[in-house]
């Protein structure tokens, strides 16, 4: 009944005004077209193919392929290995979630305090996250390595040789250490998000709570944590997705082993598809992984999401701005209770001691932050400067016999005789990485902002909402799902082993990413600017190019830098879609060092790792502002 | 309620001195405004009293007791922040109850006390809303409620009305003053709005650049400004200044537009050319050019006057203020 009265009460729309409000202008469609087309091509097509894969089975003997319905899912779900991997995945995700949240929160609280050198410490904090997971894996697998590993070397140097062990040799320990490494890589992302949340908190909140009698611990739980809830919600979802998709470091550090002890879903999907070549089942596992991401996101939203207050909105009170305060008559108002002043708490410590303790604790925290973030990276640098023979000396020691640039010479200026084939690939791979990154970013940055603009300005139009959701969905789709279709399609198109092929593959990540970032950026630009430009005689296109793009240039730069880093660090596509050095990027070459079965060339490996880490480190220090802005507006890099 | 004594209080951030040896003596139950232009150190002084900032030098006494060693939460001070600082994730009820909860008061007392405050502030129907669901004026009342609910030794307010629209601001200043009087609160009220300070305060402390300029009741400040800064800061439109510089002992004359009238009486007179007439309701403001300077005056009647006319303005001698041209001090 209510609805009918509502309907009849609503004025009938005028025909002319309806026509005018018919929807976004043609420009909006044209602006999104390139992005959506490309996304459909580089994401949609492979997804369709993987959908086909998951619904078909290939007879291994006759090599005949037939429609199998959900058979692949049934087989996967009946496999006990799947459930073991499921349990490990949950453990890994739980470990990462707790680890990144606790450590990230600690880092954010430290870096939210003003102190000299805060900017530098923030850059230092960002380095483990800016590094490629492959480099992270190389670094930590050497730290944990059996004979020559740095951790064992350190123990030897400290006279604790009895404690040395092959750290990744034991199953449960390996899983924990890989998860810890993942936490090391991911915690800065959490810290960054929480730091942004903390910095938007008005200082008056804590001051008010202080005056209201809340101590530091109470303020943390009653003020800071609730304030951070939305950030925590968001970052938890991100952390869970990133943990579910963690693949690169497992590839480097344990390859699912020892035994099956680090075989999580992503790895199981990879092995099933690319080692056992059971593409249908592999795809099924990866679809289950995608579903898990969704379920996790929903659970987090239910747990941490905004609670709706009952009836709060439905009560519409009359405007009562000009209320009279105090007694409404002439009597003096009385408190119902005569509250005594709160008792003054006797101070346990004198203010001076308290200040001193606070300062000491803070310094300790900063010291720990430095050790956690920078020391492993400095160790990598030290190892790259250590003569190759020292690295495989027994008993291992952290102290090099001398410092040398030979390792860098070996990878940067390979000569015919002494350098190994793998080391010779480093210079070209650096060039490849750079070219692929730069070109993908250029393409993405020249078309995605138009889509981002439309998404920001016409958020209600169904068609653009659909586009946006597609982009979000790609974020929850493991790259593993896309890589096999890419491989097949590229083989048909002759794009394997080409940089163009890699550019296309990376665009499948960068386009949604940058469109999303640009959407957030444009949301911060007032609409009146568009209107002013149009009134001043610009066409929509001119408005974009002449007015809006210059306005959002910092956001554009941030997106570019961020996108470059993503491409530079990308491993999976680069590995599967290349097989010769022609188009291999630096992460692939790094991984290649480890695949050389017998001979581990640690010297050149570390030199190459340092080179691979150099651009991310430079970006973390020089373009920190852009990197942070990029992370916050896109918040999508793993 | 307590009295607050501020003795030789100085405050510096590193090398920049923000407060310079201030002395203020605020009686119990008194309503004192800290008035000054933005950046002059008003909030800093408030935060020093509350214990949120440490003072570099001097003493602050509550009821004669030095409170330097006391934490902010042991000073029993309530502060209404400029942005209200309502806890965004708590309902209005939880916000108001927050300080009582921290004192571990029993639930029944808290309930009664919160309802009392809500009733007094007209918030009863809003108790279950969250701050985001309130208008600016309602938020401001919640902030006041949270401040007065616990019987504080003093109520400090940092420009609490500056975020309200003009007519509500005028309404609320009367209401807050009345509330403070009825509850017998000692209030330290920060504002940069001279009119607000005039109508609300028992006494006004005028600050400039961290120095106390004058501390007196509103009419004394208005009628007997201690220096040129106070004279120009108080009163609207601003007092006319007729400078006479260039020689030692030079004197600048000041006269308020309201005291300088067309066709009035008095021994002080100025001749000039009328350039603009601004109707202001009860009277007109006249802009008169006198020797190259613009002077504002008032007239109750402008019959037959038009811009360009030669006019004579008069003021009573005792309404003409004299300031030392170099030091600015009143003579
Ligand atoms: N934490 C701080 N560090 C350095 N200077 C400060 C700090 N807080 C305030 N100031 C300076 O102290 C002066 C007074 O500030 P404030 O008390 O906020 O002024 P008001 O409230 O009167 O506008 C300003 O010049 C301001 O720049
Ligand atoms: Mg202020």
PDB file of C-alpha atoms in Angstrom, chain A residues 285-550:
ATOM      1  CA  UNK A 285      41.538 -25.733  -8.215  1.00  0.00           C
ATOM      2  CA  UNK A 286      42.144 -22.160  -9.295  1.00  0.00           C
ATOM      3  CA  UNK A 287      38.424 -21.483  -9.589  1.00  0.00           C
ATOM      4  CA  UNK A 288      38.025 -22.777  -6.061  1.00  0.00           C
ATOM      5  CA  UNK A 289      40.815 -20.390  -5.070  1.00  0.00           C
ATOM      6  CA  UNK A 290      38.901 -17.506  -6.634  1.00  0.00           C
ATOM      7  CA  UNK A 291      35.760 -18.590  -4.823  1.00  0.00           C
ATOM      8  CA  UNK A 292      37.708 -18.674  -1.567  1.00  0.00           C
ATOM      9  CA  UNK A 293      38.807 -15.092  -2.138  1.00  0.00           C
ATOM     10  CA  UNK A 294      35.192 -14.069  -2.452  1.00  0.00           C
ATOM     11  CA  UNK A 295      34.122 -16.011   0.601  1.00  0.00           C
ATOM     12  CA  UNK A 296      36.951 -14.524   2.628  1.00  0.00           C
ATOM     13  CA  UNK A 297      36.014 -11.024   1.486  1.00  0.00           C
ATOM     14  CA  UNK A 298      32.398 -11.594   2.448  1.00  0.00           C
ATOM     15  CA  UNK A 299      33.322 -12.993   5.857  1.00  0.00           C
ATOM     16  CA  UNK A 300      35.585 -10.051   6.576  1.00  0.00           C
ATOM     17  CA  UNK A 301      32.885  -7.594   5.570  1.00  0.00           C
ATOM     18  CA  UNK A 302      30.408  -9.371   7.841  1.00  0.00           C
ATOM     19  CA  UNK A 303      32.809  -9.385  10.773  1.00  0.00           C
ATOM     20  CA  UNK A 304      34.367  -5.962  10.440  1.00  0.00           C
ATOM     21  CA  UNK A 305      31.881  -4.174   8.229  1.00  0.00           C
ATOM     22  CA  UNK A 306      29.894  -1.170   9.370  1.00  0.00           C
ATOM     23  CA  UNK A 307      27.204  -2.222  11.787  1.00  0.00           C
ATOM     24  CA  UNK A 308      23.865  -0.773  10.923  1.00  0.00           C
ATOM     25  CA  UNK A 309      22.245   1.002  13.776  1.00  0.00           C
ATOM     26  CA  UNK A 310      18.665   0.008  14.106  1.00  0.00           C
ATOM     27  CA  UNK A 311      16.094   2.683  13.480  1.00  0.00           C
ATOM     28  CA  UNK A 312      18.651   5.412  13.706  1.00  0.00           C
ATOM     29  CA  UNK A 313      17.922   6.775  10.291  1.00  0.00           C
ATOM     30  CA  UNK A 314      14.204   6.189  10.302  1.00  0.00           C
ATOM     31  CA  UNK A 315      13.514   8.607  13.132  1.00  0.00           C
ATOM     32  CA  UNK A 316      13.413  11.987  11.508  1.00  0.00           C
ATOM     33  CA  UNK A 317      13.288  14.603  14.129  1.00  0.00           C
ATOM     34  CA  UNK A 318      12.132  18.120  13.438  1.00  0.00           C
ATOM     35  CA  UNK A 319      14.944  20.574  13.011  1.00  0.00           C
ATOM     36  CA  UNK A 320      15.753  21.552  16.557  1.00  0.00           C
ATOM     37  CA  UNK A 321      18.893  23.518  16.042  1.00  0.00           C
ATOM     38  CA  UNK A 322      17.878  26.350  18.286  1.00  0.00           C
ATOM     39  CA  UNK A 323      17.206  24.393  21.422  1.00  0.00           C
ATOM     40  CA  UNK A 324      17.372  26.183  24.703  1.00  0.00           C
ATOM     41  CA  UNK A 325      19.977  24.734  26.946  1.00  0.00           C
ATOM     42  CA  UNK A 326      19.825  24.310  30.651  1.00  0.00           C
ATOM     43  CA  UNK A 327      16.754  24.822  32.757  1.00  0.00           C
ATOM     44  CA  UNK A 328      13.710  25.464  30.732  1.00  0.00           C
ATOM     45  CA  UNK A 329      12.224  27.428  33.591  1.00  0.00           C
ATOM     46  CA  UNK A 330      13.869  29.774  35.978  1.00  0.00           C
ATOM     47  CA  UNK A 331      15.152  27.244  38.530  1.00  0.00           C
ATOM     48  CA  UNK A 332      18.793  26.544  38.726  1.00  0.00           C
ATOM     49  CA  UNK A 333      19.504  23.149  37.207  1.00  0.00           C
ATOM     50  CA  UNK A 334      20.822  20.487  39.489  1.00  0.00           C
ATOM     51  CA  UNK A 335      22.824  17.408  38.734  1.00  0.00           C
ATOM     52  CA  UNK A 336      20.998  14.267  39.807  1.00  0.00           C
ATOM     53  CA  UNK A 337      24.180  13.027  41.424  1.00  0.00           C
ATOM     54  CA  UNK A 338      26.831  14.992  43.143  1.00  0.00           C
ATOM     55  CA  UNK A 339      29.884  13.665  41.399  1.00  0.00           C
ATOM     56  CA  UNK A 340      33.072  14.111  43.344  1.00  0.00           C
ATOM     57  CA  UNK A 341      36.186  15.031  41.439  1.00  0.00           C
ATOM     58  CA  UNK A 342      37.959  11.826  40.425  1.00  0.00           C
ATOM     59  CA  UNK A 343      40.688  10.795  42.795  1.00  0.00           C
ATOM     60  CA  UNK A 344      44.124  11.753  41.622  1.00  0.00           C
ATOM     61  CA  UNK A 345      45.996   8.587  40.771  1.00  0.00           C
ATOM     62  CA  UNK A 346      49.330   8.422  42.506  1.00  0.00           C
ATOM     63  CA  UNK A 347      52.011   8.410  39.847  1.00  0.00           C
ATOM     64  CA  UNK A 348      54.008   5.169  39.842  1.00  0.00           C
ATOM     65  CA  UNK A 349      56.882   6.726  37.989  1.00  0.00           C
ATOM     66  CA  UNK A 350      58.034  10.272  37.969  1.00  0.00           C
ATOM     67  CA  UNK A 351      57.281  12.153  34.745  1.00  0.00           C
ATOM     68  CA  UNK A 352      60.982  12.255  33.890  1.00  0.00           C
ATOM     69  CA  UNK A 353      61.331   8.491  34.168  1.00  0.00           C
ATOM     70  CA  UNK A 354      58.162   8.035  32.155  1.00  0.00           C
ATOM     71  CA  UNK A 355      59.429  10.294  29.394  1.00  0.00           C
ATOM     72  CA  UNK A 356      62.737   8.447  29.405  1.00  0.00           C
ATOM     73  CA  UNK A 357      61.062   5.056  29.239  1.00  0.00           C
ATOM     74  CA  UNK A 358      58.778   6.225  26.460  1.00  0.00           C
ATOM     75  CA  UNK A 359      61.707   7.490  24.451  1.00  0.00           C
ATOM     76  CA  UNK A 360      63.737   4.358  25.016  1.00  0.00           C
ATOM     77  CA  UNK A 361      60.820   2.175  23.971  1.00  0.00           C
ATOM     78  CA  UNK A 362      60.298   4.248  20.872  1.00  0.00           C
ATOM     79  CA  UNK A 363      63.963   4.049  19.876  1.00  0.00           C
ATOM     80  CA  UNK A 364      63.871   0.328  20.425  1.00  0.00           C
ATOM     81  CA  UNK A 365      60.847   0.095  18.154  1.00  0.00           C
ATOM     82  CA  UNK A 366      62.539   2.099  15.428  1.00  0.00           C
ATOM     83  CA  UNK A 367      65.643  -0.044  15.799  1.00  0.00           C
ATOM     84  CA  UNK A 368      63.587  -3.188  15.416  1.00  0.00           C
ATOM     85  CA  UNK A 369      61.816  -1.751  12.410  1.00  0.00           C
ATOM     86  CA  UNK A 370      65.194  -1.048  10.826  1.00  0.00           C
ATOM     87  CA  UNK A 371      66.526  -4.516  11.587  1.00  0.00           C
ATOM     88  CA  UNK A 372      63.375  -6.143  10.259  1.00  0.00           C
ATOM     89  CA  UNK A 373      63.181  -4.128   7.040  1.00  0.00           C
ATOM     90  CA  UNK A 374      66.690  -3.102   6.090  1.00  0.00           C
ATOM     91  CA  UNK A 375      69.117  -5.641   7.472  1.00  0.00           C
ATOM     92  CA  UNK A 376      68.039  -8.519   5.204  1.00  0.00           C
ATOM     93  CA  UNK A 377      68.314  -6.242   2.190  1.00  0.00           C
ATOM     94  CA  UNK A 378      71.719  -4.980   3.294  1.00  0.00           C
ATOM     95  CA  UNK A 379      72.699  -8.607   3.720  1.00  0.00           C
ATOM     96  CA  UNK A 380      71.814  -9.196   0.094  1.00  0.00           C
ATOM     97  CA  UNK A 381      74.049  -6.279  -0.830  1.00  0.00           C
ATOM     98  CA  UNK A 382      76.863  -7.661   1.304  1.00  0.00           C
ATOM     99  CA  UNK A 383      76.571 -11.072  -0.306  1.00  0.00           C
ATOM    100  CA  UNK A 384      76.653  -9.554  -3.767  1.00  0.00           C
ATOM    101  CA  UNK A 385      79.950  -7.897  -2.824  1.00  0.00           C
ATOM    102  CA  UNK A 386      81.384 -11.083  -1.357  1.00  0.00           C
ATOM    103  CA  UNK A 387      83.746 -13.164  -3.513  1.00  0.00           C
ATOM    104  CA  UNK A 388      81.855 -16.086  -5.011  1.00  0.00           C
ATOM    105  CA  UNK A 389      84.182 -18.562  -3.337  1.00  0.00           C
ATOM    106  CA  UNK A 390      83.374 -17.200   0.141  1.00  0.00           C
ATOM    107  CA  UNK A 391      79.694 -17.873  -0.389  1.00  0.00           C
ATOM    108  CA  UNK A 392      80.212 -21.604  -0.681  1.00  0.00           C
ATOM    109  CA  UNK A 393      82.921 -21.881   1.920  1.00  0.00           C
ATOM    110  CA  UNK A 394      82.428 -24.169   4.890  1.00  0.00           C
ATOM    111  CA  UNK A 395      81.884 -23.453   7.675  1.00  0.00           C
ATOM    112  CA  UNK A 396      79.889 -20.502   6.453  1.00  0.00           C
ATOM    113  CA  UNK A 397      80.607 -17.038   7.786  1.00  0.00           C
ATOM    114  CA  UNK A 398      78.969 -13.685   7.236  1.00  0.00           C
ATOM    115  CA  UNK A 399      82.287 -11.887   7.191  1.00  0.00           C
ATOM    116  CA  UNK A 400      83.698 -11.805   3.663  1.00  0.00           C
ATOM    117  CA  UNK A 401      87.395 -12.320   3.116  1.00  0.00           C
ATOM    118  CA  UNK A 402      87.366  -9.302   0.859  1.00  0.00           C
ATOM    119  CA  UNK A 403      84.924  -7.019  -0.897  1.00  0.00           C
ATOM    120  CA  UNK A 404      84.710  -7.280  -4.643  1.00  0.00           C
ATOM    121  CA  UNK A 405      82.717  -6.037  -7.587  1.00  0.00           C
ATOM    122  CA  UNK A 406      83.480  -9.195  -9.562  1.00  0.00           C
ATOM    123  CA  UNK A 407      79.960 -10.514  -9.218  1.00  0.00           C
ATOM    124  CA  UNK A 408      78.548  -7.355 -10.763  1.00  0.00           C
ATOM    125  CA  UNK A 409      81.171  -7.439 -13.485  1.00  0.00           C
ATOM    126  CA  UNK A 410      80.194 -11.014 -14.217  1.00  0.00           C
ATOM    127  CA  UNK A 411      76.550 -10.192 -14.799  1.00  0.00           C
ATOM    128  CA  UNK A 412      76.897  -6.751 -16.339  1.00  0.00           C
ATOM    129  CA  UNK A 413      79.877  -7.287 -18.634  1.00  0.00           C
ATOM    130  CA  UNK A 414      79.810 -10.978 -19.415  1.00  0.00           C
ATOM    131  CA  UNK A 415      82.810 -12.192 -21.359  1.00  0.00           C
ATOM    132  CA  UNK A 416      82.946 -15.334 -23.381  1.00  0.00           C
ATOM    133  CA  UNK A 417      85.109 -17.502 -21.206  1.00  0.00           C
ATOM    134  CA  UNK A 418      84.386 -17.296 -17.540  1.00  0.00           C
ATOM    135  CA  UNK A 419      80.769 -16.233 -17.158  1.00  0.00           C
ATOM    136  CA  UNK A 420      78.096 -18.861 -17.126  1.00  0.00           C
ATOM    137  CA  UNK A 421      75.254 -18.902 -19.613  1.00  0.00           C
ATOM    138  CA  UNK A 422      72.771 -17.808 -16.979  1.00  0.00           C
ATOM    139  CA  UNK A 423      74.847 -14.823 -15.913  1.00  0.00           C
ATOM    140  CA  UNK A 424      75.153 -13.780 -19.540  1.00  0.00           C
ATOM    141  CA  UNK A 425      71.389 -13.411 -19.691  1.00  0.00           C
ATOM    142  CA  UNK A 426      71.242 -10.748 -17.033  1.00  0.00           C
ATOM    143  CA  UNK A 427      71.919  -7.587 -19.104  1.00  0.00           C
ATOM    144  CA  UNK A 428      69.330  -8.449 -21.733  1.00  0.00           C
ATOM    145  CA  UNK A 429      66.794  -9.424 -19.088  1.00  0.00           C
ATOM    146  CA  UNK A 430      67.221  -6.071 -17.378  1.00  0.00           C
ATOM    147  CA  UNK A 431      66.579  -4.376 -20.688  1.00  0.00           C
ATOM    148  CA  UNK A 432      63.573  -6.610 -21.308  1.00  0.00           C
ATOM    149  CA  UNK A 433      62.141  -5.860 -17.904  1.00  0.00           C
ATOM    150  CA  UNK A 434      62.596  -2.178 -18.470  1.00  0.00           C
ATOM    151  CA  UNK A 435      61.074  -2.194 -21.954  1.00  0.00           C
ATOM    152  CA  UNK A 436      58.113  -4.352 -21.008  1.00  0.00           C
ATOM    153  CA  UNK A 437      57.438  -2.250 -17.931  1.00  0.00           C
ATOM    154  CA  UNK A 438      57.770   1.078 -19.711  1.00  0.00           C
ATOM    155  CA  UNK A 439      55.671   0.116 -22.715  1.00  0.00           C
ATOM    156  CA  UNK A 440      52.886  -1.523 -20.684  1.00  0.00           C
ATOM    157  CA  UNK A 441      52.730   1.509 -18.456  1.00  0.00           C
ATOM    158  CA  UNK A 442      52.671   3.893 -21.395  1.00  0.00           C
ATOM    159  CA  UNK A 443      49.803   2.053 -23.020  1.00  0.00           C
ATOM    160  CA  UNK A 444      47.866   1.691 -19.791  1.00  0.00           C
ATOM    161  CA  UNK A 445      48.405   5.300 -18.773  1.00  0.00           C
ATOM    162  CA  UNK A 446      47.280   6.609 -22.127  1.00  0.00           C
ATOM    163  CA  UNK A 447      43.947   4.800 -22.204  1.00  0.00           C
ATOM    164  CA  UNK A 448      42.947   3.776 -18.680  1.00  0.00           C
ATOM    165  CA  UNK A 449      42.508   7.312 -17.266  1.00  0.00           C
ATOM    166  CA  UNK A 450      39.614   7.884 -19.672  1.00  0.00           C
ATOM    167  CA  UNK A 451      37.868   4.827 -18.304  1.00  0.00           C
ATOM    168  CA  UNK A 452      38.713   5.850 -14.752  1.00  0.00           C
ATOM    169  CA  UNK A 453      37.156   9.236 -15.404  1.00  0.00           C
ATOM    170  CA  UNK A 454      33.930   7.697 -16.641  1.00  0.00           C
ATOM    171  CA  UNK A 455      33.785   5.263 -13.717  1.00  0.00           C
ATOM    172  CA  UNK A 456      34.203   8.164 -11.337  1.00  0.00           C
ATOM    173  CA  UNK A 457      31.657  10.450 -12.976  1.00  0.00           C
ATOM    174  CA  UNK A 458      28.886   8.016 -13.886  1.00  0.00           C
ATOM    175  CA  UNK A 459      29.039   5.566 -11.012  1.00  0.00           C
ATOM    176  CA  UNK A 460      25.355   4.732 -11.331  1.00  0.00           C
ATOM    177  CA  UNK A 461      25.259   3.776 -14.991  1.00  0.00           C
ATOM    178  CA  UNK A 462      24.751   0.027 -15.114  1.00  0.00           C
ATOM    179  CA  UNK A 463      27.082  -0.609 -17.989  1.00  0.00           C
ATOM    180  CA  UNK A 464      30.004   1.116 -16.306  1.00  0.00           C
ATOM    181  CA  UNK A 465      29.263  -0.587 -13.023  1.00  0.00           C
ATOM    182  CA  UNK A 466      29.524  -3.866 -14.844  1.00  0.00           C
ATOM    183  CA  UNK A 467      32.866  -2.780 -16.260  1.00  0.00           C
ATOM    184  CA  UNK A 468      34.073  -1.841 -12.828  1.00  0.00           C
ATOM    185  CA  UNK A 469      33.008  -5.129 -11.304  1.00  0.00           C
ATOM    186  CA  UNK A 470      34.792  -6.984 -14.044  1.00  0.00           C
ATOM    187  CA  UNK A 471      37.935  -5.156 -13.104  1.00  0.00           C
ATOM    188  CA  UNK A 472      37.507  -6.001  -9.443  1.00  0.00           C
ATOM    189  CA  UNK A 473      36.913  -9.583 -10.401  1.00  0.00           C
ATOM    190  CA  UNK A 474      40.199  -9.742 -12.249  1.00  0.00           C
ATOM    191  CA  UNK A 475      41.808  -8.803  -8.962  1.00  0.00           C
ATOM    192  CA  UNK A 476      40.386 -11.934  -7.356  1.00  0.00           C
ATOM    193  CA  UNK A 477      41.326 -14.144 -10.265  1.00  0.00           C
ATOM    194  CA  UNK A 478      44.699 -15.766  -9.766  1.00  0.00           C
ATOM    195  CA  UNK A 479      47.132 -14.954 -12.539  1.00  0.00           C
ATOM    196  CA  UNK A 480      47.586 -18.732 -12.710  1.00  0.00           C
ATOM    197  CA  UNK A 481      44.069 -18.994 -14.125  1.00  0.00           C
ATOM    198  CA  UNK A 482      44.952 -16.664 -16.942  1.00  0.00           C
ATOM    199  CA  UNK A 483      48.405 -17.898 -17.735  1.00  0.00           C
ATOM    200  CA  UNK A 484      47.504 -21.180 -19.377  1.00  0.00           C
ATOM    201  CA  UNK A 485      44.983 -19.601 -21.756  1.00  0.00           C
ATOM    202  CA  UNK A 486      47.584 -16.967 -22.499  1.00  0.00           C
ATOM    203  CA  UNK A 487      50.065 -19.661 -23.296  1.00  0.00           C
ATOM    204  CA  UNK A 488      47.739 -21.427 -25.698  1.00  0.00           C
ATOM    205  CA  UNK A 489      46.529 -18.236 -27.353  1.00  0.00           C
ATOM    206  CA  UNK A 490      50.028 -16.838 -27.632  1.00  0.00           C
ATOM    207  CA  UNK A 491      51.283 -20.022 -29.207  1.00  0.00           C
ATOM    208  CA  UNK A 492      48.612 -19.694 -31.850  1.00  0.00           C
ATOM    209  CA  UNK A 493      49.403 -16.057 -32.398  1.00  0.00           C
ATOM    210  CA  UNK A 494      53.161 -16.541 -32.368  1.00  0.00           C
ATOM    211  CA  UNK A 495      53.541 -14.233 -29.395  1.00  0.00           C
ATOM    212  CA  UNK A 496      55.462 -16.622 -27.182  1.00  0.00           C
ATOM    213  CA  UNK A 497      58.944 -15.468 -26.336  1.00  0.00           C
ATOM    214  CA  UNK A 498      58.260 -11.923 -27.410  1.00  0.00           C
ATOM    215  CA  UNK A 499      58.268  -8.743 -25.463  1.00  0.00           C
ATOM    216  CA  UNK A 500      55.000  -7.751 -27.143  1.00  0.00           C
ATOM    217  CA  UNK A 501      53.433 -10.874 -25.715  1.00  0.00           C
ATOM    218  CA  UNK A 502      54.594  -9.939 -22.239  1.00  0.00           C
ATOM    219  CA  UNK A 503      53.309  -6.414 -22.692  1.00  0.00           C
ATOM    220  CA  UNK A 504      49.895  -7.825 -23.528  1.00  0.00           C
ATOM    221  CA  UNK A 505      49.988 -10.140 -20.536  1.00  0.00           C
ATOM    222  CA  UNK A 506      51.037  -7.360 -18.194  1.00  0.00           C
ATOM    223  CA  UNK A 507      48.305  -5.148 -19.544  1.00  0.00           C
ATOM    224  CA  UNK A 508      45.840  -7.657 -18.159  1.00  0.00           C
ATOM    225  CA  UNK A 509      47.106  -6.599 -14.737  1.00  0.00           C
ATOM    226  CA  UNK A 510      47.908  -2.957 -15.359  1.00  0.00           C
ATOM    227  CA  UNK A 511      44.774  -1.860 -17.180  1.00  0.00           C
ATOM    228  CA  UNK A 512      42.314  -2.730 -14.425  1.00  0.00           C
ATOM    229  CA  UNK A 513      44.803  -1.509 -11.845  1.00  0.00           C
ATOM    230  CA  UNK A 514      45.371   1.883 -13.413  1.00  0.00           C
ATOM    231  CA  UNK A 515      41.745   2.388 -14.389  1.00  0.00           C
ATOM    232  CA  UNK A 516      40.858   1.727 -10.772  1.00  0.00           C
ATOM    233  CA  UNK A 517      43.501   4.108  -9.475  1.00  0.00           C
ATOM    234  CA  UNK A 518      42.376   6.802 -11.879  1.00  0.00           C
ATOM    235  CA  UNK A 519      38.802   6.342 -10.729  1.00  0.00           C
ATOM    236  CA  UNK A 520      39.853   7.074  -7.159  1.00  0.00           C
ATOM    237  CA  UNK A 521      41.877  10.051  -8.341  1.00  0.00           C
ATOM    238  CA  UNK A 522      39.066  11.558 -10.386  1.00  0.00           C
ATOM    239  CA  UNK A 523      36.676  11.121  -7.496  1.00  0.00           C
ATOM    240  CA  UNK A 524      38.788  13.718  -5.733  1.00  0.00           C
ATOM    241  CA  UNK A 525      38.423  16.245  -8.556  1.00  0.00           C
ATOM    242  CA  UNK A 526      35.379  18.460  -8.195  1.00  0.00           C
ATOM    243  CA  UNK A 527      32.797  18.096 -10.916  1.00  0.00           C
ATOM    244  CA  UNK A 528      32.603  21.851 -11.208  1.00  0.00           C
ATOM    245  CA  UNK A 529      35.955  21.735 -12.958  1.00  0.00           C
ATOM    246  CA  UNK A 530      34.442  19.647 -15.768  1.00  0.00           C
ATOM    247  CA  UNK A 531      31.549  22.049 -16.017  1.00  0.00           C
ATOM    248  CA  UNK A 532      33.802  25.077 -16.055  1.00  0.00           C
ATOM    249  CA  UNK A 533      35.861  23.573 -18.878  1.00  0.00           C
ATOM    250  CA  UNK A 534      32.771  22.790 -20.907  1.00  0.00           C
ATOM    251  CA  UNK A 535      31.306  26.231 -20.345  1.00  0.00           C
ATOM    252  CA  UNK A 536      34.615  27.684 -21.438  1.00  0.00           C
ATOM    253  CA  UNK A 537      34.138  25.958 -24.760  1.00  0.00           C
ATOM    254  CA  UNK A 538      36.052  22.701 -24.452  1.00  0.00           C
ATOM    255  CA  UNK A 539      34.786  19.538 -26.014  1.00  0.00           C
ATOM    256  CA  UNK A 540      34.737  16.603 -23.623  1.00  0.00           C
ATOM    257  CA  UNK A 541      37.940  15.317 -25.094  1.00  0.00           C
ATOM    258  CA  UNK A 542      39.621  18.708 -24.808  1.00  0.00           C
ATOM    259  CA  UNK A 543      38.343  18.942 -21.247  1.00  0.00           C
ATOM    260  CA  UNK A 544      40.138  15.695 -20.458  1.00  0.00           C
ATOM    261  CA  UNK A 545      43.374  16.514 -22.193  1.00  0.00           C
ATOM    262  CA  UNK A 546      43.647  20.226 -21.479  1.00  0.00           C
ATOM    263  CA  UNK A 547      42.088  20.509 -18.045  1.00  0.00           C
ATOM    264  CA  UNK A 548      41.646  17.272 -16.161  1.00  0.00           C
ATOM    265  CA  UNK A 549      44.749  15.309 -17.024  1.00  0.00           C
ATOM    266  CA  UNK A 550      47.055  18.178 -16.030  1.00  0.00           C
TER     267      UNK A 550
END
